[in-house]
Coordinates of C-alpha atoms and ligand atoms in Angstrom, one line a residue:
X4 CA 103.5 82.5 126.0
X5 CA 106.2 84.4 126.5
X6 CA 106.1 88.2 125.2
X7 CA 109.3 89.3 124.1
X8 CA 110.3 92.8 122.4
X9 CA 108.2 93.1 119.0
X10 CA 109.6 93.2 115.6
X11 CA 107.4 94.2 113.0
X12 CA 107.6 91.8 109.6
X13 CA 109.0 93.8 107.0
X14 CA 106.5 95.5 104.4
X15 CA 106.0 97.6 101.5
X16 CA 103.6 99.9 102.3
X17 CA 101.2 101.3 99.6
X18 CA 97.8 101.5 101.6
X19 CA 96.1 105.0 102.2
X20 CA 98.6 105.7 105.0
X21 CA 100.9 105.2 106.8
X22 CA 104.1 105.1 103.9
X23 CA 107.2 104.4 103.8
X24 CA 109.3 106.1 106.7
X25 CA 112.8 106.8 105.2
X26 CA 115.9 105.4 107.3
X27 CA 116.7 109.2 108.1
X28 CA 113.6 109.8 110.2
X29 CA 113.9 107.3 111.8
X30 CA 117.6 107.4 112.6
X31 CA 116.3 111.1 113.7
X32 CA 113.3 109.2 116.1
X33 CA 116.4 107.7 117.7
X34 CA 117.8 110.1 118.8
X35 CA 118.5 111.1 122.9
X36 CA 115.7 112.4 124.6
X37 CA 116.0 116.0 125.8
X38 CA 113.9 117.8 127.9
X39 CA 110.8 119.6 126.0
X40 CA 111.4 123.3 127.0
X41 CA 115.2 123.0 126.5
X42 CA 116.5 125.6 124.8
X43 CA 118.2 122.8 121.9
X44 CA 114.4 121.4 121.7
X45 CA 112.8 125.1 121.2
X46 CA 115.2 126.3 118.4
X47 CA 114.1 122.8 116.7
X48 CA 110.3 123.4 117.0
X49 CA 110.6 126.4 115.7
X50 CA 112.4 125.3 113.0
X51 CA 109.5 122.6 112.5
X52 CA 107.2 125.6 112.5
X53 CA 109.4 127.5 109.1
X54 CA 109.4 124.1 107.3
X55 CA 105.9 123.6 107.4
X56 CA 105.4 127.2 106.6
X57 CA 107.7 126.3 103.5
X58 CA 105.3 123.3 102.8
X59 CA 102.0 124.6 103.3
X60 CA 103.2 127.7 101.4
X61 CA 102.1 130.3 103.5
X62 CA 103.5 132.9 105.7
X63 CA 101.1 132.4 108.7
X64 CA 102.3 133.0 112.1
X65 CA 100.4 130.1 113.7
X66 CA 101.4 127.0 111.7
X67 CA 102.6 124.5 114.0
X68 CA 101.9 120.7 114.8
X69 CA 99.3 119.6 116.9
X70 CA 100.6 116.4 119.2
X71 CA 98.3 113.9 118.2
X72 CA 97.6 112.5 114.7
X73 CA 95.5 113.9 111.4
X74 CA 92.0 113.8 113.6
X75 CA 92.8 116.0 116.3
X76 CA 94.2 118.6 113.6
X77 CA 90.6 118.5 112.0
X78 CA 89.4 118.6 115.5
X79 CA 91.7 121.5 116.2
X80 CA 90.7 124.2 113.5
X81 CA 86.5 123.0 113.7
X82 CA 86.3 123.5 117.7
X83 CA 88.1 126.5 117.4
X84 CA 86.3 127.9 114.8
X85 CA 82.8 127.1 115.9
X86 CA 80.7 128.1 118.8
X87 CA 77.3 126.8 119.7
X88 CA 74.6 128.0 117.3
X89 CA 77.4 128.9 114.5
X90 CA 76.4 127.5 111.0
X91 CA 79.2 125.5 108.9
X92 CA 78.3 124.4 105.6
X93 CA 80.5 121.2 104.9
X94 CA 81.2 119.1 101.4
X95 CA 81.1 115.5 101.8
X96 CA 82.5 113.3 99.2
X97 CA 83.6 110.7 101.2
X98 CA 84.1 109.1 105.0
X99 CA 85.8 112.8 106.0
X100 CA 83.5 115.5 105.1
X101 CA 81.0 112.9 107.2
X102 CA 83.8 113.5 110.1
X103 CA 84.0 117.1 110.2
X104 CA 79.9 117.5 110.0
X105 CA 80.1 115.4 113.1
X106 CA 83.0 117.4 114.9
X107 CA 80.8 120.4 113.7
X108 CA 77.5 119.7 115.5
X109 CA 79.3 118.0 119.0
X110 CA 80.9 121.8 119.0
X111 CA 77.0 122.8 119.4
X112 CA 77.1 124.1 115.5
X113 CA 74.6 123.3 112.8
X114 CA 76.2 121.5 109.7
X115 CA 74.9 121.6 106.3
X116 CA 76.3 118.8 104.8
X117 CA 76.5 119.6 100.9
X118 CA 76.7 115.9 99.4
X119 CA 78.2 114.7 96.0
X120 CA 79.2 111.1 94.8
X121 CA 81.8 109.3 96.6
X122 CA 84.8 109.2 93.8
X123 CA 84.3 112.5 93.1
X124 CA 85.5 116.1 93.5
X125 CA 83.2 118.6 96.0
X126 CA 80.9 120.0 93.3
X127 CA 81.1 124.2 93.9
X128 CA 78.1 125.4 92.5
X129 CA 76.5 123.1 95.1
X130 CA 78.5 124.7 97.7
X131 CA 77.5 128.5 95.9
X132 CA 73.9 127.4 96.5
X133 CA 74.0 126.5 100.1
X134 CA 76.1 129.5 101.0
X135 CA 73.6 132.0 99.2
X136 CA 70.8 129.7 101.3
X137 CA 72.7 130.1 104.2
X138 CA 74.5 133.7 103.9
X139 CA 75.3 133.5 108.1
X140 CA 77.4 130.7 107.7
X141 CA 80.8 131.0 109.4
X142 CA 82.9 128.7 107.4
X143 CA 83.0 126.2 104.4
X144 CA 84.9 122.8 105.2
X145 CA 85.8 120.5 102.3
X146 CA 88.6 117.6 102.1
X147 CA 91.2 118.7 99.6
X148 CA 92.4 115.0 98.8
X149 CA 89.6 112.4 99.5
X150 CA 91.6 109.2 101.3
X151 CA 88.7 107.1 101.0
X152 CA 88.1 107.8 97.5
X153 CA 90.9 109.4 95.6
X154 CA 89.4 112.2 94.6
X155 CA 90.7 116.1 94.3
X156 CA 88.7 118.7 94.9
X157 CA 89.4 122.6 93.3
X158 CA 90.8 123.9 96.4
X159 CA 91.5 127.4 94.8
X160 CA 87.5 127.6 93.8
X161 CA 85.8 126.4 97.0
X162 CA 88.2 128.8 99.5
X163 CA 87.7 131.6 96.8
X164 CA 83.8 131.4 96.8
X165 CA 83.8 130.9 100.9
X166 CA 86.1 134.0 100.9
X167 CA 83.4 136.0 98.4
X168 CA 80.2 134.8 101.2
X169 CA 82.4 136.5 104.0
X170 CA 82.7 132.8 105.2
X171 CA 86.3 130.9 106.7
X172 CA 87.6 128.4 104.5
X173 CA 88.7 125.0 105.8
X174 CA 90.7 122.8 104.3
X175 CA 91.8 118.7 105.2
X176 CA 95.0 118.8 103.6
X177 CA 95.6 115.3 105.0
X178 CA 96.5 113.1 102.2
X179 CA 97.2 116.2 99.7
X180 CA 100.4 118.1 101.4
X181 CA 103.6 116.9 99.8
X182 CA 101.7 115.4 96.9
X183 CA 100.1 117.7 95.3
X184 CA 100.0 121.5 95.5
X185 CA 98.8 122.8 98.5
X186 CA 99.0 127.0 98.4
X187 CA 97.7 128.2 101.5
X188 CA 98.6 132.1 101.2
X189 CA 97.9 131.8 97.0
X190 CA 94.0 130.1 97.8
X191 CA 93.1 132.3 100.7
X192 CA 92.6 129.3 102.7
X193 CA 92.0 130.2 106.7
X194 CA 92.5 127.1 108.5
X195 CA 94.2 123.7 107.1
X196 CA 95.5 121.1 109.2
X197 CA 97.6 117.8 107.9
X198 CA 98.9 114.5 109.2
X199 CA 102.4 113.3 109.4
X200 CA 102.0 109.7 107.8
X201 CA 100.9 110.3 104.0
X202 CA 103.0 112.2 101.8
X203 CA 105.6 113.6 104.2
X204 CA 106.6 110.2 105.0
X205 CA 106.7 110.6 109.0
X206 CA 105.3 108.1 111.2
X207 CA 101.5 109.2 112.2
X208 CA 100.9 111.2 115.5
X209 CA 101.5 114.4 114.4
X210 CA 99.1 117.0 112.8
X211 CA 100.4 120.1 111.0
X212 CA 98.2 123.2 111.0
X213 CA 98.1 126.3 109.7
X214 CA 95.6 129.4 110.6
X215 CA 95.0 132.7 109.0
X216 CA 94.8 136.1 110.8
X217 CA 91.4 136.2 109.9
X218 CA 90.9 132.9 111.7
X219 CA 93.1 134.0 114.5
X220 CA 90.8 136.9 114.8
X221 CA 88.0 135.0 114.6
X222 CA 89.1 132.7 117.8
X223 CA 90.3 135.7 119.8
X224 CA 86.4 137.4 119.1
X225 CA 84.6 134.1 121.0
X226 CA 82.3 134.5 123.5
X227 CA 83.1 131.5 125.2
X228 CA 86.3 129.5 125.6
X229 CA 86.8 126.4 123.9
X230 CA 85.4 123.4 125.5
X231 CA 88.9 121.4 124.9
X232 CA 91.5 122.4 127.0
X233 CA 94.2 119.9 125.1
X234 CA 92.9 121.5 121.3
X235 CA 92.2 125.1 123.0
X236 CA 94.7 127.1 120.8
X237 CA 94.5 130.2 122.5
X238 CA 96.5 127.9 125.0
X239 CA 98.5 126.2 122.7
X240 CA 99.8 128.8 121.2
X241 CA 101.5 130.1 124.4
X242 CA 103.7 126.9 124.1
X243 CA 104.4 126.7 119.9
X244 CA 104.6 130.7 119.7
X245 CA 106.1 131.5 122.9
X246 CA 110.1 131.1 121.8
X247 CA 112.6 131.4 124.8
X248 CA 109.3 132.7 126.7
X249 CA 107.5 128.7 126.5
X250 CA 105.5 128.1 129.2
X251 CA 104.7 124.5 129.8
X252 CA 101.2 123.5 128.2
X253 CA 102.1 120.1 128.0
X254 CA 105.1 117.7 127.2
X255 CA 105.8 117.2 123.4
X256 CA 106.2 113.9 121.8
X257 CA 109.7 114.7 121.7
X258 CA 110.7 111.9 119.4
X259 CA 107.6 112.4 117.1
X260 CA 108.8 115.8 116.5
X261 CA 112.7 115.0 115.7
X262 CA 110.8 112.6 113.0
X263 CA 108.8 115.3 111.6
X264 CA 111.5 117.9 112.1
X265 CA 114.2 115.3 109.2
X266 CA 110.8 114.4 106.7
X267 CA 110.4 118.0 106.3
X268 CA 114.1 118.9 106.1
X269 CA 114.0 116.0 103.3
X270 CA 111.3 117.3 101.5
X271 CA 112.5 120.6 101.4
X272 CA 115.8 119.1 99.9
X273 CA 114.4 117.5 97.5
X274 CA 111.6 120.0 96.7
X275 CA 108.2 120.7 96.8
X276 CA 107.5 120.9 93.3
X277 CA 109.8 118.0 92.7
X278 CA 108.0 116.0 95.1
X279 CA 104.8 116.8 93.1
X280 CA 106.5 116.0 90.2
X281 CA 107.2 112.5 91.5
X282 CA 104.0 111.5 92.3
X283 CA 102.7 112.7 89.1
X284 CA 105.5 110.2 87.8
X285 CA 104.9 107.5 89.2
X286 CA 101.1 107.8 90.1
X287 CA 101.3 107.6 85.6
X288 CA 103.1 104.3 85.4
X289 CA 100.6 102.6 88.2
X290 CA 97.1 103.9 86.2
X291 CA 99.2 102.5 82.6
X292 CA 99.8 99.1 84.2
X293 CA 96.7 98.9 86.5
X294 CA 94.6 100.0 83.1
X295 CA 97.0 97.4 81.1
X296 CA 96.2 94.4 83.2
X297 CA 91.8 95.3 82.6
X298 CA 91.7 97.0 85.7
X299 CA 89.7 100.2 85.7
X300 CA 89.9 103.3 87.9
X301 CA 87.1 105.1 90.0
X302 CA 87.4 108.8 90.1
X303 CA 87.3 110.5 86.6
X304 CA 91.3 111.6 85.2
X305 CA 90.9 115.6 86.0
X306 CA 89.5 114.9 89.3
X307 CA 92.3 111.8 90.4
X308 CA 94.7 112.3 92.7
X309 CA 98.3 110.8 91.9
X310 CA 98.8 109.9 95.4
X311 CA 95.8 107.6 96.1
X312 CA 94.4 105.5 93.4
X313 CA 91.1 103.8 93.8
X314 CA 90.9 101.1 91.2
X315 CA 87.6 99.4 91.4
X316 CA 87.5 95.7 91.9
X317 CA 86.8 92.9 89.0
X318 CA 83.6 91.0 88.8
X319 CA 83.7 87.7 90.6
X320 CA 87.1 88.8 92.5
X321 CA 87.7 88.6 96.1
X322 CA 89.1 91.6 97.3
X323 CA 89.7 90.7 100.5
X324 CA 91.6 87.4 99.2
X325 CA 93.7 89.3 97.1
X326 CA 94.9 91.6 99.8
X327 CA 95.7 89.3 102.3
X328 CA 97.8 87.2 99.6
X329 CA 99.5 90.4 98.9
X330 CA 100.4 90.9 102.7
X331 CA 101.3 87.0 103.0
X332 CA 103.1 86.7 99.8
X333 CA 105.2 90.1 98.9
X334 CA 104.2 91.5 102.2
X335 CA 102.6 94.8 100.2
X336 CA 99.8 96.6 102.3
X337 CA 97.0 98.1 99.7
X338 CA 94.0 99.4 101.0
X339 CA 90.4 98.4 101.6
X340 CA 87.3 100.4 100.1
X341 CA 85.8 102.3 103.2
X342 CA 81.9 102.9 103.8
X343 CA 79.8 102.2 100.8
X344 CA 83.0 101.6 98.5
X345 CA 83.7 98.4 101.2
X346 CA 84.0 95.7 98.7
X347 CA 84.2 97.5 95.8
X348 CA 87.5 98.8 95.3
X349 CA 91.0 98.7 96.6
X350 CA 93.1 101.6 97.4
X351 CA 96.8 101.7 96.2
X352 CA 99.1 104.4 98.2
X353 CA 101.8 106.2 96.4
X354 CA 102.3 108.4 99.0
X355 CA 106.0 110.3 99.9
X356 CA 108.8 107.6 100.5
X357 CA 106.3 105.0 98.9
X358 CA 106.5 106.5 95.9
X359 CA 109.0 105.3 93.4
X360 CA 109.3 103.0 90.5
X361 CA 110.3 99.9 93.2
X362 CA 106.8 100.1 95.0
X363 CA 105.1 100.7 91.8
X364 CA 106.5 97.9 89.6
X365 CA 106.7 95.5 92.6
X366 CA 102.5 96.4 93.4
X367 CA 101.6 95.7 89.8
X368 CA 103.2 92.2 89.4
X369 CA 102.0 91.2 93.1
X370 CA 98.5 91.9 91.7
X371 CA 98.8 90.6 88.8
X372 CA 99.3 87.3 90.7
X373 CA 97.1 87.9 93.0
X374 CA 94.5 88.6 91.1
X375 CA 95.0 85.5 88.8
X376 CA 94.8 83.4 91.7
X377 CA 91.2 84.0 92.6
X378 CA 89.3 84.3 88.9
X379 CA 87.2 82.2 88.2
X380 CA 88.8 80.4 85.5
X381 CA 85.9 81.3 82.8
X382 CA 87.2 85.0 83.7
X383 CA 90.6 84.1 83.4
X384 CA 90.3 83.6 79.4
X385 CA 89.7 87.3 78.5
X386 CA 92.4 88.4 81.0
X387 CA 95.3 90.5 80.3
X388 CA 98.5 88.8 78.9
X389 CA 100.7 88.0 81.8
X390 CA 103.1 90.9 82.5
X391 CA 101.5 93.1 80.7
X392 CA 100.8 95.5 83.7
X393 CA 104.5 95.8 84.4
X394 CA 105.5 96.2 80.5
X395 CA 102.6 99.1 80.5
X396 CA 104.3 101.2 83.4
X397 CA 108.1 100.3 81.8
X398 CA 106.6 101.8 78.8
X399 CA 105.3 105.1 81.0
X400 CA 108.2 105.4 82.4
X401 CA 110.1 105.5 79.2
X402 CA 107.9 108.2 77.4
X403 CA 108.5 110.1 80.2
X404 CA 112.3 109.8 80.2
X405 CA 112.3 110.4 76.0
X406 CA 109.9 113.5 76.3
X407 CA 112.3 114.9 79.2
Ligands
PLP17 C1 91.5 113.0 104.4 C2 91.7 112.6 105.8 N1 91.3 113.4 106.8 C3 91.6 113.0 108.1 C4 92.2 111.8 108.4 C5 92.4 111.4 109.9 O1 93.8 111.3 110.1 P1 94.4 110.4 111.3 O2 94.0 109.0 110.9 O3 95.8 110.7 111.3 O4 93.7 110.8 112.5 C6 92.6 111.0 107.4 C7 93.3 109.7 107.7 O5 93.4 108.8 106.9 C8 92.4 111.4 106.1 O6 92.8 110.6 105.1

């Protein structure tokens, strides 16, 4: 067989990442390639480095983009952070608390994994309890916006209560910045690291980050150097915040960066807070039509996050069947329950560029046929009128128009 140049099939994409990537970025990603430390490329980087101090909210000198996707920011901030025989205390409601308890003990740290239900938010007053059992703990990790779940977690309580036990505050901002808001300077948060694939609408690879002075400090006071050299960002920081000075640390994904450099310009265009806005928007007309057509959600309304929705799975329903139709059919990507929600519930995107009335309308009628294709036709009696999960979101969309 021949291999020739690859064309990927066109798809609507409405999984838990990657979305949509607007026409601008990647018009930007194809773009000449200049050299990394000319003088052109610099000015842009730092420009990268404003923006995301725009969208992080925060005025923190070292907020930059790690080169490498949303793991190696989480990566970044824990193996900085933690030296052998440091004690992290880390909330896990999901697959990434599990992640950064891992990245925790390889570092040589103890983690004390504080657990709570998968589908919903990091409970505090666990967290209180295991920071008054463990008062030396250096910092408190917790995932803002659960991806494998879609739950939201009270960011402004968990950093305030880690600030109060003289602890760092940690933030996965993953899935949450862009969709929700994410107030680094406001919440006291110390270190917070992002990908580029969810709600800014870049292509993946990139990793925005953000660190305090207080978590600055704390890597400049460590007795030993990192054991990364790539993620070491005493080093790294000689190439992000060196300006005209740059010394070579290594070479940037150029292109990766002009991407990230337009989504950001984008989103500051159209606004952070109307960008939350929008999700609320249309994350409202998916749960109406998804709830319409019988469906139920998993995580509990105050704790749901607009930009990943978690709708558990109807009895005698293949899940997997449905989302392969989906991606054969209407070629619409929805996501797959991880870990011990495998099975039981699907995970519908909204995320950045993905979310607008087009991808929510055109999700609900796919499933709707989808759906009805694999009930068993017993089940298929009590279903929801046909169309009725489309007419629900019209209807969403229409209050919010007449209330506006
Ligand atoms: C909450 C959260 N943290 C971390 C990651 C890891 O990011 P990446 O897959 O870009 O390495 C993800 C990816 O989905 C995520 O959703």
């Amino acid at each position: 067989m021949a291999i020739r140049s690859f064309d990927p099939p066109p798809r609507m994409l409405m999984g838990p990442g990657p979305s949509a990537v607007p026409s601008r970025v990647l018009q930007a990603m194809a773009r000449p390639c200049i050299g990394h430390l000319d003088p052109a490329f610099v000015t842009m980087m730092d420009e990268v480095g404003e923006l995301l101090r725009g969208a992080f909210r925060t005025a923190n000198r070292l907020t930059m983009a790690v080169s490498a996707p949303g793991s190696a920011g989480m990566e970044t901030c824990l193996v900085n952070l933690i030296e052998p025989g440091d004690v992290a205390i880390i909330a896990r409601n999901g697959v990434f608390g599990g992640r950064m308890a891992e990245i925790v003990r390889r570092a040589g740290g103890t983690a004390v994994v504080v657990d709570d239900p998968w589908g919903r938010a990091v409970d505090p007053d666990k967290v209180r309890a295991a920071l008054r059992e463990h008062p030396e703990a250096k910092l408190v990790a917790f995932v803002h916006a659960e991806t494998s779940t879609g739950a939201q977690s009270d960011a402004a309580t968990l950093c305030a209560l880690a600030r109060e036990h003289g602890a760092l505050a940690v933030v996965d901002a993953v899935t949450s910045l862009g969709g929700v808001p994410v107030l680094v300077d406001e919440w006291g948060v110390d270190a917070i690291y992002s990908g580029s694939q969810k709600c800014l609408s870049c292509t993946p690879g990139l990793s925005p980050i953000s660190l305090s002075e207080r978590a600055v400090a704390a890597i400049a006071a460590r007795k030993q150097p990192v054991q990364s050299w790539f993620l070491d960002l005493q080093l790294v920081m000689g190439y992000w915040g060196g300006g005209a000075k740059r010394s070579y640390h290594h070479t940037a994904p150029i292109h990766a960066l002009y991407g990230l450099h337009e989504a950001l310009v984008m989103l500051h265009e159209e606004g952070l807070e109307a960008a939350w806005a929008r999700h609320r928007l249309h994350h409202a007309a998916l749960r109406a039509g998804l709830e319409a057509m019988g469906l139920t959600m998993l995580v509990p309304e105050a704790e749901r996050l607009p930009q990943l929705n978690a709708v558990r799975v109807p009895e005698g329903v293949d899940e997997a069947a449905v989302r392969q139709l989906l991606l054969r059919d209407h070629g619409l990507e929805i996501g797959a329950g991880l870990g011990e929600l495998a099975g039981k519930v699907w995970r519908i995107g909204l995320m950045g560029h993905s979310c607008d009335t087009r991808h929510v309308l055109g999700c609900l009628a796919a499933l709707e046929g989808a759906i009805a294709t694999q009930r068993a036709p017993a089940a298929t009696a009590g279903a929801a009128t046909a169309g009725a999960g489309v007419a629900a979101a019209r209807a969403s969309y229409a209050a919010h128009a007449a209330a506006s």
